[in-house]
PDB file of C-alpha atoms in Angstrom:
ATOM      1  CA  GLN A  19       1.469  15.804   5.245  1.00 62.00           C
ATOM      2  CA  GLN A  20       4.592  17.095   3.807  1.00 71.00           C
ATOM      3  CA  LYS A  21       5.201  15.175   0.823  1.00 87.00           C
ATOM      4  CA  VAL A  22       9.293  15.271   2.009  1.00 94.00           C
ATOM      5  CA  GLN A  23      10.107  15.511   5.515  1.00 95.00           C
ATOM      6  CA  GLN A  24      13.612  17.114   6.808  1.00 97.00           C
ATOM      7  CA  SER A  25      15.066  16.716   9.663  1.00 96.00           C
ATOM      8  CA  PRO A  26      17.162  17.868  12.210  1.00 97.00           C
ATOM      9  CA  GLU A  27      15.479  21.095  11.554  1.00 96.00           C
ATOM     10  CA  SER A  28      18.785  22.960  12.536  1.00 97.00           C
ATOM     11  CA  LEU A  29      22.483  21.502  12.984  1.00 97.00           C
ATOM     12  CA  SER A  30      24.963  23.233  14.515  1.00 98.00           C
ATOM     13  CA  VAL A  31      28.916  21.366  13.897  1.00 98.00           C
ATOM     14  CA  PRO A  32      32.358  22.634  14.551  1.00 98.00           C
ATOM     15  CA  GLU A  33      34.613  23.531  11.560  1.00 98.00           C
ATOM     16  CA  GLY A  34      36.341  20.605  10.443  1.00 98.00           C
ATOM     17  CA  GLY A  35      33.691  18.481  11.308  1.00 98.00           C
ATOM     18  CA  MET A  36      31.169  15.826   9.671  1.00 98.00           C
ATOM     19  CA  ALA A  37      27.302  17.563   9.174  1.00 98.00           C
ATOM     20  CA  SER A  38      24.856  14.743   8.143  1.00 98.00           C
ATOM     21  CA  LEU A  39      21.286  15.610   6.937  1.00 98.00           C
ATOM     22  CA  ASN A  40      18.298  13.571   6.405  1.00 98.00           C
ATOM     23  CA  CYS A  41      15.250  13.460   4.212  1.00 97.00           C
ATOM     24  CA  THR A  42      12.167  10.869   3.651  1.00 95.00           C
ATOM     25  CA  SER A  43       9.586  10.856   1.536  1.00 92.00           C
ATOM     26  CA  SER A  44       6.177   9.845   2.319  1.00 90.00           C
ATOM     27  CA  ASP A  45       4.769   9.193  -1.239  1.00 87.00           C
ATOM     28  CA  ARG A  46       6.814   5.720  -2.695  1.00 85.00           C
ATOM     29  CA  ASN A  47       6.258   7.783  -6.300  1.00 84.00           C
ATOM     30  CA  PHE A  48       8.593  10.159  -5.192  1.00 85.00           C
ATOM     31  CA  GLN A  49      12.323   8.192  -5.298  1.00 83.00           C
ATOM     32  CA  TYR A  50      14.424  11.051  -7.318  1.00 88.00           C
ATOM     33  CA  PHE A  51      16.655  13.124  -5.118  1.00 93.00           C
ATOM     34  CA  TRP A  52      18.120  16.391  -5.465  1.00 94.00           C
ATOM     35  CA  TRP A  53      19.734  18.642  -2.396  1.00 97.00           C
ATOM     36  CA  TYR A  54      20.076  22.101  -2.624  1.00 97.00           C
ATOM     37  CA  ARG A  55      21.867  24.736  -0.712  1.00 97.00           C
ATOM     38  CA  GLN A  56      20.776  28.413  -0.117  1.00 97.00           C
ATOM     39  CA  HIS A  57      22.698  30.689   1.266  1.00 96.00           C
ATOM     40  CA  SER A  58      21.096  33.469   2.995  1.00 93.00           C
ATOM     41  CA  GLY A  59      19.569  36.746   0.330  1.00 92.00           C
ATOM     42  CA  GLU A  60      20.432  34.301  -2.657  1.00 94.00           C
ATOM     43  CA  GLY A  61      18.699  31.355  -4.871  1.00 96.00           C
ATOM     44  CA  PRO A  62      18.986  27.834  -3.987  1.00 97.00           C
ATOM     45  CA  LYS A  63      21.808  26.259  -5.875  1.00 96.00           C
ATOM     46  CA  ALA A  64      21.821  22.324  -6.663  1.00 95.00           C
ATOM     47  CA  LEU A  65      24.258  20.485  -4.749  1.00 96.00           C
ATOM     48  CA  MET A  66      23.651  17.278  -6.138  1.00 95.00           C
ATOM     49  CA  SER A  67      21.284  14.720  -7.381  1.00 93.00           C
ATOM     50  CA  ILE A  68      20.483  10.341  -6.184  1.00 95.00           C
ATOM     51  CA  PHE A  69      18.625   8.460  -8.657  1.00 91.00           C
ATOM     52  CA  SER A  70      20.486   5.107  -7.145  1.00 92.00           C
ATOM     53  CA  ASP A  71      20.627   2.761  -3.879  1.00 94.00           C
ATOM     54  CA  GLY A  72      23.563   3.790  -2.068  1.00 96.00           C
ATOM     55  CA  ASP A  73      26.393   6.171  -1.916  1.00 97.00           C
ATOM     56  CA  LYS A  74      27.491   9.243  -4.529  1.00 97.00           C
ATOM     57  CA  LYS A  75      30.429  11.170  -3.488  1.00 97.00           C
ATOM     58  CA  GLU A  76      31.609  14.640  -4.946  1.00 96.00           C
ATOM     59  CA  GLY A  77      33.520  15.962  -3.560  1.00 96.00           C
ATOM     60  CA  ARG A  78      33.357  16.636   0.398  1.00 97.00           C
ATOM     61  CA  PHE A  79      30.129  15.596  -0.007  1.00 98.00           C
ATOM     62  CA  THR A  80      28.348  12.195   0.224  1.00 98.00           C
ATOM     63  CA  ALA A  81      24.424  11.434  -0.562  1.00 98.00           C
ATOM     64  CA  HIS A  82      23.225   7.834   0.732  1.00 97.00           C
ATOM     65  CA  LEU A  83      19.796   6.711  -0.597  1.00 96.00           C
ATOM     66  CA  ASN A  84      17.824   3.878   0.190  1.00 95.00           C
ATOM     67  CA  LYS A  85      15.053   3.622  -2.312  1.00 91.00           C
ATOM     68  CA  ALA A  86      13.525   0.597   0.185  1.00 92.00           C
ATOM     69  CA  SER A  87      12.345   3.214   3.326  1.00 93.00           C
ATOM     70  CA  LEU A  88      12.605   6.738   0.800  1.00 91.00           C
ATOM     71  CA  HIS A  89      15.225   7.867   2.985  1.00 95.00           C
ATOM     72  CA  VAL A  90      18.195  10.023   1.336  1.00 97.00           C
ATOM     73  CA  SER A  91      21.033  11.549   3.698  1.00 98.00           C
ATOM     74  CA  LEU A  92      23.195  13.978   3.089  1.00 98.00           C
ATOM     75  CA  HIS A  93      26.371  14.118   4.730  1.00 98.00           C
ATOM     76  CA  ILE A  94      29.437  17.002   4.384  1.00 98.00           C
ATOM     77  CA  ARG A  95      33.087  16.322   5.593  1.00 97.00           C
ATOM     78  CA  ASP A  96      35.182  18.553   6.783  1.00 98.00           C
ATOM     79  CA  SER A  97      32.521  21.144   7.063  1.00 98.00           C
ATOM     80  CA  GLN A  98      34.185  24.509   6.109  1.00 97.00           C
ATOM     81  CA  PRO A  99      32.021  28.217   7.634  1.00 97.00           C
ATOM     82  CA  SER A 100      31.042  29.090   3.898  1.00 97.00           C
ATOM     83  CA  ASP A 101      28.979  25.650   4.163  1.00 98.00           C
ATOM     84  CA  SER A 102      27.013  27.608   7.072  1.00 98.00           C
ATOM     85  CA  ALA A 103      23.482  27.665   4.727  1.00 97.00           C
ATOM     86  CA  LEU A 104      19.813  25.933   4.512  1.00 97.00           C
ATOM     87  CA  TYR A 105      19.973  22.694   3.243  1.00 98.00           C
ATOM     88  CA  PHE A 106      16.885  21.288   1.011  1.00 97.00           C
ATOM     89  CA  CYS A 107      15.657  18.205   0.267  1.00 97.00           C
ATOM     90  CA  ALA A 108      14.171  17.639  -2.826  1.00 94.00           C
ATOM     91  CA  ALA A 109      12.031  15.082  -4.713  1.00 92.00           C
ATOM     92  CA  SER A 110      10.066  13.826  -7.568  1.00 87.00           C
ATOM     93  CA  SER A 111       8.568  10.807  -8.836  1.00 82.00           C
ATOM     94  CA  ASN A 112      10.608  10.573 -12.299  1.00 70.00           C
ATOM     95  CA  THR A 113      13.645  11.906 -13.914  1.00 62.00           C
ATOM     96  CA  GLY A 114      11.687  13.404 -16.648  1.00 62.00           C
ATOM     97  CA  ASN A 115       9.203  15.798 -14.240  1.00 60.00           C
ATOM     98  CA  TYR A 116      10.697  18.916 -13.253  1.00 67.00           C
ATOM     99  CA  LYS A 117       7.713  19.002 -10.457  1.00 80.00           C
ATOM    100  CA  TYR A 118      10.187  18.471  -7.396  1.00 86.00           C
ATOM    101  CA  VAL A 119       9.145  18.680  -3.988  1.00 90.00           C
ATOM    102  CA  PHE A 120      11.044  20.239  -1.343  1.00 94.00           C
ATOM    103  CA  GLY A 121      11.075  19.906   1.862  1.00 95.00           C
ATOM    104  CA  ALA A 122      11.101  22.302   4.647  1.00 95.00           C
ATOM    105  CA  GLY A 123      15.154  23.201   4.871  1.00 96.00           C
ATOM    106  CA  THR A 124      17.595  21.968   7.407  1.00 97.00           C
ATOM    107  CA  ARG A 125      19.514  25.100   8.802  1.00 97.00           C
ATOM    108  CA  LEU A 126      23.490  24.395   9.156  1.00 98.00           C
ATOM    109  CA  LYS A 127      25.507  26.379  11.424  1.00 98.00           C
ATOM    110  CA  VAL A 128      29.141  25.582  11.340  1.00 98.00           C
ATOM    111  CA  ILE A 129      30.983  27.240  14.070  1.00 96.00           C
ATOM    112  CA  ALA A 130      34.571  28.069  13.074  1.00 91.00           C
TER     113      ALA A 130
ATOM    114  CA  SER B   6      23.815  26.015 -16.630  1.00 88.00           C
ATOM    115  CA  VAL B   7      21.161  28.617 -17.099  1.00 92.00           C
ATOM    116  CA  LEU B   8      21.788  32.640 -15.690  1.00 95.00           C
ATOM    117  CA  LEU B   9      18.506  34.051 -14.403  1.00 97.00           C
ATOM    118  CA  TYR B  10      18.123  37.462 -13.760  1.00 97.00           C
ATOM    119  CA  GLN B  11      14.918  39.224 -11.796  1.00 98.00           C
ATOM    120  CA  LYS B  12      14.083  42.062 -11.096  1.00 97.00           C
ATOM    121  CA  PRO B  13      13.519  43.859  -8.511  1.00 97.00           C
ATOM    122  CA  ASN B  14      15.639  42.487  -6.206  1.00 96.00           C
ATOM    123  CA  ARG B  15      12.908  43.691  -3.383  1.00 96.00           C
ATOM    124  CA  ASP B  16       9.661  45.941  -3.682  1.00 95.00           C
ATOM    125  CA  ILE B  17       7.483  47.141  -0.978  1.00 96.00           C
ATOM    126  CA  CYS B  18       3.777  47.860  -1.803  1.00 94.00           C
ATOM    127  CA  GLN B  19       0.495  49.019  -0.210  1.00 96.00           C
ATOM    128  CA  SER B  20      -1.751  45.887   0.226  1.00 96.00           C
ATOM    129  CA  GLY B  21      -4.776  46.494  -2.948  1.00 97.00           C
ATOM    130  CA  THR B  22      -1.742  47.793  -5.880  1.00 97.00           C
ATOM    131  CA  SER B  23      -0.587  45.155  -8.231  1.00 96.00           C
ATOM    132  CA  LEU B  24       3.497  44.956  -9.004  1.00 96.00           C
ATOM    133  CA  LYS B  25       5.217  43.525 -11.497  1.00 97.00           C
ATOM    134  CA  ILE B  26       8.935  40.253 -11.143  1.00 98.00           C
ATOM    135  CA  GLN B  27      10.580  40.112 -14.197  1.00 98.00           C
ATOM    136  CA  CYS B  28      13.026  37.148 -14.863  1.00 98.00           C
ATOM    137  CA  VAL B  29      15.267  36.684 -17.836  1.00 98.00           C
ATOM    138  CA  ALA B  30      17.341  33.988 -18.377  1.00 96.00           C
ATOM    139  CA  ASP B  31      21.611  34.495 -20.414  1.00 95.00           C
ATOM    140  CA  SER B  32      20.182  31.772 -22.622  1.00 93.00           C
ATOM    141  CA  GLN B  33      16.979  29.985 -24.258  1.00 93.00           C
ATOM    142  CA  VAL B  34      15.296  27.628 -21.675  1.00 92.00           C
ATOM    143  CA  VAL B  35      11.979  25.529 -22.847  1.00 89.00           C
ATOM    144  CA  SER B  36      10.151  26.317 -19.180  1.00 90.00           C
ATOM    145  CA  MET B  37      10.971  28.506 -16.860  1.00 94.00           C
ATOM    146  CA  PHE B  38       8.782  27.816 -12.941  1.00 94.00           C
ATOM    147  CA  TRP B  39       7.638  30.294 -10.485  1.00 97.00           C
ATOM    148  CA  TYR B  40       8.458  29.433  -6.572  1.00 97.00           C
ATOM    149  CA  GLN B  41       7.031  31.185  -3.836  1.00 97.00           C
ATOM    150  CA  GLN B  42       9.218  31.133  -0.399  1.00 97.00           C
ATOM    151  CA  PHE B  43       7.826  32.729   2.554  1.00 95.00           C
ATOM    152  CA  GLN B  44      11.092  33.256   5.625  1.00 87.00           C
ATOM    153  CA  GLU B  45      13.220  30.571   4.796  1.00 83.00           C
ATOM    154  CA  GLN B  46      10.642  27.898   4.366  1.00 90.00           C
ATOM    155  CA  SER B  47      10.278  25.337   2.249  1.00 93.00           C
ATOM    156  CA  LEU B  48       9.760  26.250  -1.863  1.00 95.00           C
ATOM    157  CA  MET B  49       6.594  26.136  -3.381  1.00 95.00           C
ATOM    158  CA  LEU B  50       6.093  25.960  -6.743  1.00 94.00           C
ATOM    159  CA  MET B  51       3.711  27.922  -7.778  1.00 96.00           C
ATOM    160  CA  ALA B  52       3.215  27.752 -11.596  1.00 95.00           C
ATOM    161  CA  THR B  53       5.222  26.557 -15.413  1.00 93.00           C
ATOM    162  CA  ALA B  54       5.449  28.900 -18.097  1.00 93.00           C
ATOM    163  CA  ASN B  55       6.334  27.449 -21.731  1.00 89.00           C
ATOM    164  CA  GLU B  56       6.510  29.889 -24.016  1.00 84.00           C
ATOM    165  CA  GLY B  57       3.553  31.243 -26.061  1.00 81.00           C
ATOM    166  CA  SER B  58       0.923  29.245 -24.204  1.00 85.00           C
ATOM    167  CA  GLU B  59      -0.749  30.216 -20.906  1.00 90.00           C
ATOM    168  CA  ALA B  60       0.594  29.055 -17.495  1.00 93.00           C
ATOM    169  CA  THR B  61      -0.169  26.579 -15.609  1.00 93.00           C
ATOM    170  CA  TYR B  62      -0.593  27.207 -12.097  1.00 95.00           C
ATOM    171  CA  GLU B  63      -0.431  24.396  -9.230  1.00 93.00           C
ATOM    172  CA  SER B  64      -3.028  23.836  -6.408  1.00 93.00           C
ATOM    173  CA  GLY B  65      -3.621  27.362  -4.068  1.00 95.00           C
ATOM    174  CA  PHE B  66      -2.258  29.829  -6.790  1.00 97.00           C
ATOM    175  CA  THR B  67      -4.493  31.221  -9.457  1.00 97.00           C
ATOM    176  CA  LYS B  68      -3.379  33.046 -12.524  1.00 96.00           C
ATOM    177  CA  ASP B  69      -6.141  35.929 -11.645  1.00 97.00           C
ATOM    178  CA  LYS B  70      -3.990  36.739  -8.476  1.00 98.00           C
ATOM    179  CA  PHE B  71      -0.515  35.655 -10.004  1.00 98.00           C
ATOM    180  CA  PRO B  72      -0.633  35.876 -14.264  1.00 97.00           C
ATOM    181  CA  ILE B  73       2.611  34.986 -15.420  1.00 96.00           C
ATOM    182  CA  SER B  74       3.888  35.882 -19.291  1.00 93.00           C
ATOM    183  CA  ARG B  75       6.480  34.454 -21.523  1.00 94.00           C
ATOM    184  CA  PRO B  76       6.251  36.196 -24.111  1.00 91.00           C
ATOM    185  CA  ASN B  77       9.661  34.763 -25.556  1.00 92.00           C
ATOM    186  CA  LEU B  78      12.299  31.771 -24.430  1.00 93.00           C
ATOM    187  CA  THR B  79      14.709  33.959 -22.297  1.00 95.00           C
ATOM    188  CA  PHE B  80      11.593  36.507 -20.455  1.00 95.00           C
ATOM    189  CA  SER B  81       9.151  35.986 -18.133  1.00 96.00           C
ATOM    190  CA  THR B  82       6.975  38.233 -15.851  1.00 97.00           C
ATOM    191  CA  LEU B  83       4.809  37.240 -12.164  1.00 98.00           C
ATOM    192  CA  THR B  84       2.455  39.614 -11.902  1.00 98.00           C
ATOM    193  CA  VAL B  85       0.966  40.013  -7.815  1.00 98.00           C
ATOM    194  CA  ASN B  86      -2.326  41.223  -8.203  1.00 97.00           C
ATOM    195  CA  ASN B  87      -4.132  42.586  -5.234  1.00 97.00           C
ATOM    196  CA  ALA B  88      -1.293  42.151  -2.986  1.00 97.00           C
ATOM    197  CA  ARG B  89      -1.841  41.612   0.683  1.00 97.00           C
ATOM    198  CA  PRO B  90       0.038  41.221   3.305  1.00 96.00           C
ATOM    199  CA  GLY B  91      -0.228  37.385   3.373  1.00 96.00           C
ATOM    200  CA  ASP B  92       2.052  37.737  -0.266  1.00 97.00           C
ATOM    201  CA  SER B  93       4.770  39.324   1.331  1.00 97.00           C
ATOM    202  CA  SER B  94       7.463  36.433   0.546  1.00 97.00           C
ATOM    203  CA  ILE B  95      10.516  36.212  -1.512  1.00 97.00           C
ATOM    204  CA  TYR B  96       9.730  34.566  -5.320  1.00 98.00           C
ATOM    205  CA  PHE B  97      12.113  33.191  -7.658  1.00 98.00           C
ATOM    206  CA  CYS B  98      12.142  31.950 -10.654  1.00 97.00           C
ATOM    207  CA  SER B  99      13.560  29.149 -12.055  1.00 96.00           C
ATOM    208  CA  SER B 100      14.699  27.443 -15.193  1.00 94.00           C
ATOM    209  CA  LYS B 101      16.096  23.736 -15.889  1.00 88.00           C
ATOM    210  CA  THR B 102      18.211  22.361 -19.085  1.00 81.00           C
ATOM    211  CA  ILE B 103      17.351  20.237 -21.734  1.00 76.00           C
ATOM    212  CA  SER B 104      19.632  17.778 -20.560  1.00 75.00           C
ATOM    213  CA  ASN B 105      19.897  18.352 -16.664  1.00 74.00           C
ATOM    214  CA  GLU B 106      17.285  17.782 -14.097  1.00 80.00           C
ATOM    215  CA  ARG B 107      19.078  19.996 -12.465  1.00 89.00           C
ATOM    216  CA  LEU B 108      16.813  23.723 -11.151  1.00 92.00           C
ATOM    217  CA  PHE B 109      19.271  26.897 -11.627  1.00 95.00           C
ATOM    218  CA  PHE B 110      17.492  30.028  -9.384  1.00 97.00           C
ATOM    219  CA  GLY B 111      17.480  33.800  -9.674  1.00 97.00           C
ATOM    220  CA  HIS B 112      18.222  35.645  -6.944  1.00 97.00           C
ATOM    221  CA  GLY B 113      14.922  36.075  -5.870  1.00 97.00           C
ATOM    222  CA  THR B 114      12.066  39.176  -5.610  1.00 97.00           C
ATOM    223  CA  LYS B 115      11.504  40.022  -1.975  1.00 97.00           C
ATOM    224  CA  LEU B 116       8.151  41.170  -1.425  1.00 97.00           C
ATOM    225  CA  SER B 117       7.304  43.358   1.561  1.00 97.00           C
ATOM    226  CA  VAL B 118       3.416  43.902   1.301  1.00 97.00           C
ATOM    227  CA  LEU B 119       1.818  46.399   3.952  1.00 95.00           C
TER     228      LEU B 119
END
Protein backbone atom coordinates (compact mmCIF):
# COMPACT_ATOMS: atom_id res chain seq x y z
CA GLN A 1 0.00 0.00 0.00
CA GLN A 2 1.33 3.38 -0.94
CA LYS A 3 2.26 5.37 2.13
CA VAL A 4 0.95 8.65 0.71
CA GLN A 5 -2.41 8.73 -1.02
CA GLN A 6 -3.69 11.71 -2.98
CA SER A 7 -7.16 12.57 -4.20
CA PRO A 8 -8.67 13.31 -6.55
CA GLU A 9 -6.59 11.90 -9.40
CA SER A 10 -7.64 14.82 -11.56
CA LEU A 11 -9.55 18.02 -11.06
CA SER A 12 -10.92 20.74 -13.29
CA VAL A 13 -11.82 24.17 -11.97
CA PRO A 14 -12.83 27.37 -13.73
CA GLU A 15 -10.44 30.29 -13.83
CA GLY A 16 -10.86 32.28 -10.64
CA GLY A 17 -12.26 29.29 -8.77
CA MET A 18 -10.99 27.37 -5.78
CA ALA A 19 -9.07 24.12 -6.22
CA SER A 20 -8.84 21.71 -3.29
CA LEU A 21 -6.39 18.83 -3.24
CA ASN A 22 -6.13 16.13 -0.58
CA CYS A 23 -3.39 13.94 0.78
CA THR A 24 -3.30 11.32 3.51
CA SER A 25 -0.41 9.42 4.99
CA SER A 26 -1.02 5.82 6.02
CA ASP A 27 2.14 5.75 8.12
CA ARG A 28 1.93 7.58 11.42
CA ASN A 29 5.67 8.23 11.24
CA PHE A 30 5.19 10.43 8.19
CA GLN A 31 3.98 13.67 9.66
CA TYR A 32 5.92 16.32 7.75
CA PHE A 33 4.50 17.39 4.43
CA TRP A 34 5.47 19.34 1.34
CA TRP A 35 3.45 20.22 -1.73
CA TYR A 36 5.23 20.19 -5.08
CA ARG A 37 4.00 21.29 -8.47
CA GLN A 38 5.20 19.95 -11.80
CA HIS A 39 4.41 21.61 -15.10
CA SER A 40 4.62 19.48 -18.20
CA GLY A 41 8.20 18.97 -19.35
CA GLU A 42 9.73 20.38 -16.17
CA GLY A 43 11.02 19.13 -12.87
CA PRO A 44 8.86 19.44 -9.74
CA LYS A 45 9.07 22.70 -7.81
CA ALA A 46 8.29 23.06 -4.13
CA LEU A 47 5.22 25.14 -3.31
CA MET A 48 5.12 25.03 0.45
CA SER A 49 5.69 22.93 3.50
CA ILE A 50 3.49 22.29 6.51
CA PHE A 51 4.75 20.63 9.65
CA SER A 52 2.31 21.84 12.33
CA ASP A 53 -1.40 21.37 12.86
CA GLY A 54 -3.60 24.03 11.35
CA ASP A 55 -3.42 26.32 8.37
CA LYS A 56 -0.48 27.85 6.57
CA LYS A 57 -1.03 30.49 3.94
CA GLU A 58 1.34 31.61 1.22
CA GLY A 59 -0.26 33.97 -1.28
CA ARG A 60 -3.10 32.18 -3.06
CA PHE A 61 -2.10 28.83 -1.57
CA THR A 62 -3.30 27.56 1.79
CA ALA A 63 -2.26 24.23 3.27
CA HIS A 64 -4.07 22.59 6.14
CA LEU A 65 -2.67 19.78 8.28
CA ASN A 66 -4.50 17.56 10.73
CA LYS A 67 -1.85 15.42 12.42
CA ALA A 68 -4.40 13.28 14.23
CA SER A 69 -5.78 12.02 10.94
CA LEU A 70 -2.53 12.55 8.98
CA HIS A 71 -4.52 14.48 6.43
CA VAL A 72 -3.17 17.48 4.59
CA SER A 73 -4.93 19.56 2.00
CA LEU A 74 -3.93 22.29 -0.41
CA HIS A 75 -6.35 24.97 -1.45
CA ILE A 76 -5.65 27.27 -4.36
CA ARG A 77 -7.89 30.31 -4.52
CA ASP A 78 -8.37 32.46 -7.60
CA SER A 79 -7.00 29.62 -9.75
CA GLN A 80 -5.17 30.68 -12.90
CA PRO A 81 -4.52 28.74 -16.11
CA SER A 82 -0.84 28.77 -15.13
CA ASP A 83 -1.79 26.68 -12.08
CA SER A 84 -2.62 23.80 -14.44
CA ALA A 85 -0.06 21.17 -13.49
CA LEU A 86 0.56 17.92 -11.63
CA TYR A 87 0.56 18.43 -7.86
CA PHE A 88 2.40 16.09 -5.55
CA CYS A 89 2.15 15.69 -1.83
CA ALA A 90 5.40 14.49 -0.23
CA ALA A 91 5.70 13.20 3.32
CA SER A 92 8.67 12.60 5.55
CA SER A 93 9.22 11.01 8.92
CA ASN A 94 11.11 13.96 10.40
CA THR A 95 12.36 17.34 9.40
CA GLY A 96 15.96 16.18 9.13
CA ASN A 97 15.15 13.32 6.79
CA TYR A 98 15.45 14.02 3.09
CA LYS A 99 13.61 10.81 2.26
CA TYR A 100 10.31 12.19 1.24
CA VAL A 101 7.74 9.73 -0.09
CA PHE A 102 5.71 11.19 -2.92
CA GLY A 103 2.05 10.54 -3.62
CA ALA A 104 0.78 9.64 -7.07
CA GLY A 105 -0.22 13.21 -7.81
CA THR A 106 -3.34 15.20 -8.70
CA ARG A 107 -3.66 16.59 -12.20
CA LEU A 108 -5.21 20.08 -11.99
CA LYS A 109 -6.65 21.77 -15.03
CA VAL A 110 -7.82 25.37 -14.78
CA ILE A 111 -10.24 26.20 -17.51
CA ALA A 112 -10.17 29.76 -18.87
CA SER B 1 18.24 27.75 -3.79
CA VAL B 2 20.06 25.29 -6.04
CA LEU B 3 19.95 25.15 -9.83
CA LEU B 4 20.49 21.71 -11.33
CA TYR B 5 21.33 21.13 -14.98
CA GLN B 6 20.89 17.74 -16.57
CA LYS B 7 22.32 16.43 -19.79
CA PRO B 8 20.96 15.07 -22.07
CA ASN B 9 17.37 16.33 -22.04
CA ARG B 10 16.29 13.15 -23.73
CA ASP B 11 17.82 10.01 -25.17
CA ILE B 12 16.74 7.04 -27.21
CA CYS B 13 18.72 3.84 -26.94
CA GLN B 14 18.52 0.22 -27.93
CA SER B 15 17.85 -2.55 -25.45
CA GLY B 16 20.99 -3.89 -23.90
CA THR B 17 23.01 -0.70 -24.23
CA SER B 18 24.11 1.66 -21.47
CA LEU B 19 23.69 5.37 -21.21
CA LYS B 20 24.88 8.07 -18.86
CA ILE B 21 22.98 11.05 -17.45
CA GLN B 22 24.89 13.98 -16.04
CA CYS B 23 23.78 16.44 -13.38
CA VAL B 24 25.58 19.66 -12.52
CA ALA B 25 24.68 21.95 -9.62
CA ASP B 26 25.34 25.70 -9.68
CA SER B 27 26.67 25.52 -6.12
CA GLN B 28 28.21 22.93 -3.85
CA VAL B 29 25.69 20.55 -2.33
CA VAL B 30 26.23 17.78 0.17
CA SER B 31 23.81 15.25 -1.23
CA MET B 32 22.41 14.62 -4.68
CA PHE B 33 19.43 12.39 -5.20
CA TRP B 34 18.21 10.56 -8.26
CA TYR B 35 14.51 10.02 -8.89
CA GLN B 36 12.64 7.97 -11.48
CA GLN B 37 9.25 9.03 -12.80
CA PHE B 38 7.15 6.98 -15.16
CA GLN B 39 4.79 8.97 -17.38
CA GLU B 40 3.04 11.51 -15.10
CA GLN B 41 3.22 9.17 -12.13
CA SER B 42 4.82 9.40 -8.73
CA LEU B 43 8.50 10.14 -8.16
CA MET B 44 10.51 7.23 -6.81
CA LEU B 45 13.78 7.88 -4.98
CA MET B 46 16.42 5.67 -6.56
CA ALA B 47 19.54 6.57 -4.63
CA THR B 48 21.42 9.19 -2.66
CA ALA B 49 24.92 10.22 -3.65
CA ASN B 50 27.36 11.99 -1.35
CA GLU B 51 30.78 13.13 -2.46
CA GLY B 52 33.53 10.58 -2.10
CA SER B 53 31.35 7.73 -0.91
CA GLU B 54 29.31 4.94 -2.44
CA ALA B 55 25.78 5.85 -3.33
CA THR B 56 23.00 4.50 -1.11
CA TYR B 57 20.31 2.72 -3.09
CA GLU B 58 16.62 2.36 -2.27
CA SER B 59 14.72 -0.89 -2.48
CA GLY B 60 14.27 -1.98 -6.07
CA PHE B 61 17.34 -0.16 -7.38
CA THR B 62 20.82 -1.66 -7.51
CA LYS B 63 24.33 -0.43 -8.05
CA ASP B 64 24.93 -2.89 -10.88
CA LYS B 65 21.94 -1.63 -12.84
CA PHE B 66 22.16 2.09 -11.95
CA PRO B 67 25.73 2.95 -10.97
CA ILE B 68 26.08 6.50 -9.69
CA SER B 69 29.22 8.54 -9.35
CA ARG B 70 29.73 11.68 -7.27
CA PRO B 71 33.28 12.88 -7.86
CA ASN B 72 32.80 16.36 -6.36
CA LEU B 73 30.25 18.58 -4.64
CA THR B 74 28.66 19.91 -7.84
CA PHE B 75 28.52 16.89 -10.13
CA SER B 76 26.91 13.46 -10.36
CA THR B 77 26.25 10.93 -13.07
CA LEU B 78 23.67 8.17 -13.27
CA THR B 79 24.32 5.29 -15.63
CA VAL B 80 21.60 2.94 -16.82
CA ASN B 81 23.18 -0.40 -17.65
CA ASN B 82 21.68 -3.04 -19.92
CA ALA B 83 18.75 -0.74 -20.64
CA ARG B 84 15.34 -2.36 -21.10
CA PRO B 85 12.02 -0.93 -22.32
CA GLY B 86 10.86 -1.01 -18.68
CA ASP B 87 13.55 1.57 -17.88
CA SER B 88 11.85 4.07 -20.18
CA SER B 89 10.99 6.94 -17.88
CA ILE B 90 12.16 10.38 -16.81
CA TYR B 91 15.16 10.57 -14.53
CA PHE B 92 15.60 13.59 -12.26
CA CYS B 93 18.52 14.66 -10.19
CA SER B 94 17.65 16.56 -7.05
CA SER B 95 19.33 18.25 -4.15
CA LYS B 96 18.63 20.44 -1.15
CA THR B 97 20.38 23.16 0.77
CA ILE B 98 21.67 22.60 4.28
CA SER B 99 19.29 25.14 5.77
CA ASN B 100 16.11 23.98 4.10
CA GLU B 101 14.25 20.71 3.57
CA ARG B 102 13.01 21.88 0.19
CA LEU B 103 14.07 19.67 -2.69
CA PHE B 104 15.25 21.24 -5.94
CA PHE B 105 14.99 19.26 -9.16
CA GLY B 106 16.66 19.36 -12.54
CA HIS B 107 14.53 19.46 -15.69
CA GLY B 108 14.81 15.73 -16.10
CA THR B 109 16.15 13.35 -18.73
CA LYS B 110 13.55 11.45 -20.69
CA LEU B 111 14.82 8.03 -21.64
CA SER B 112 13.20 5.83 -24.26
CA VAL B 113 14.52 2.29 -24.65
CA LEU B 114 13.59 0.52 -27.86
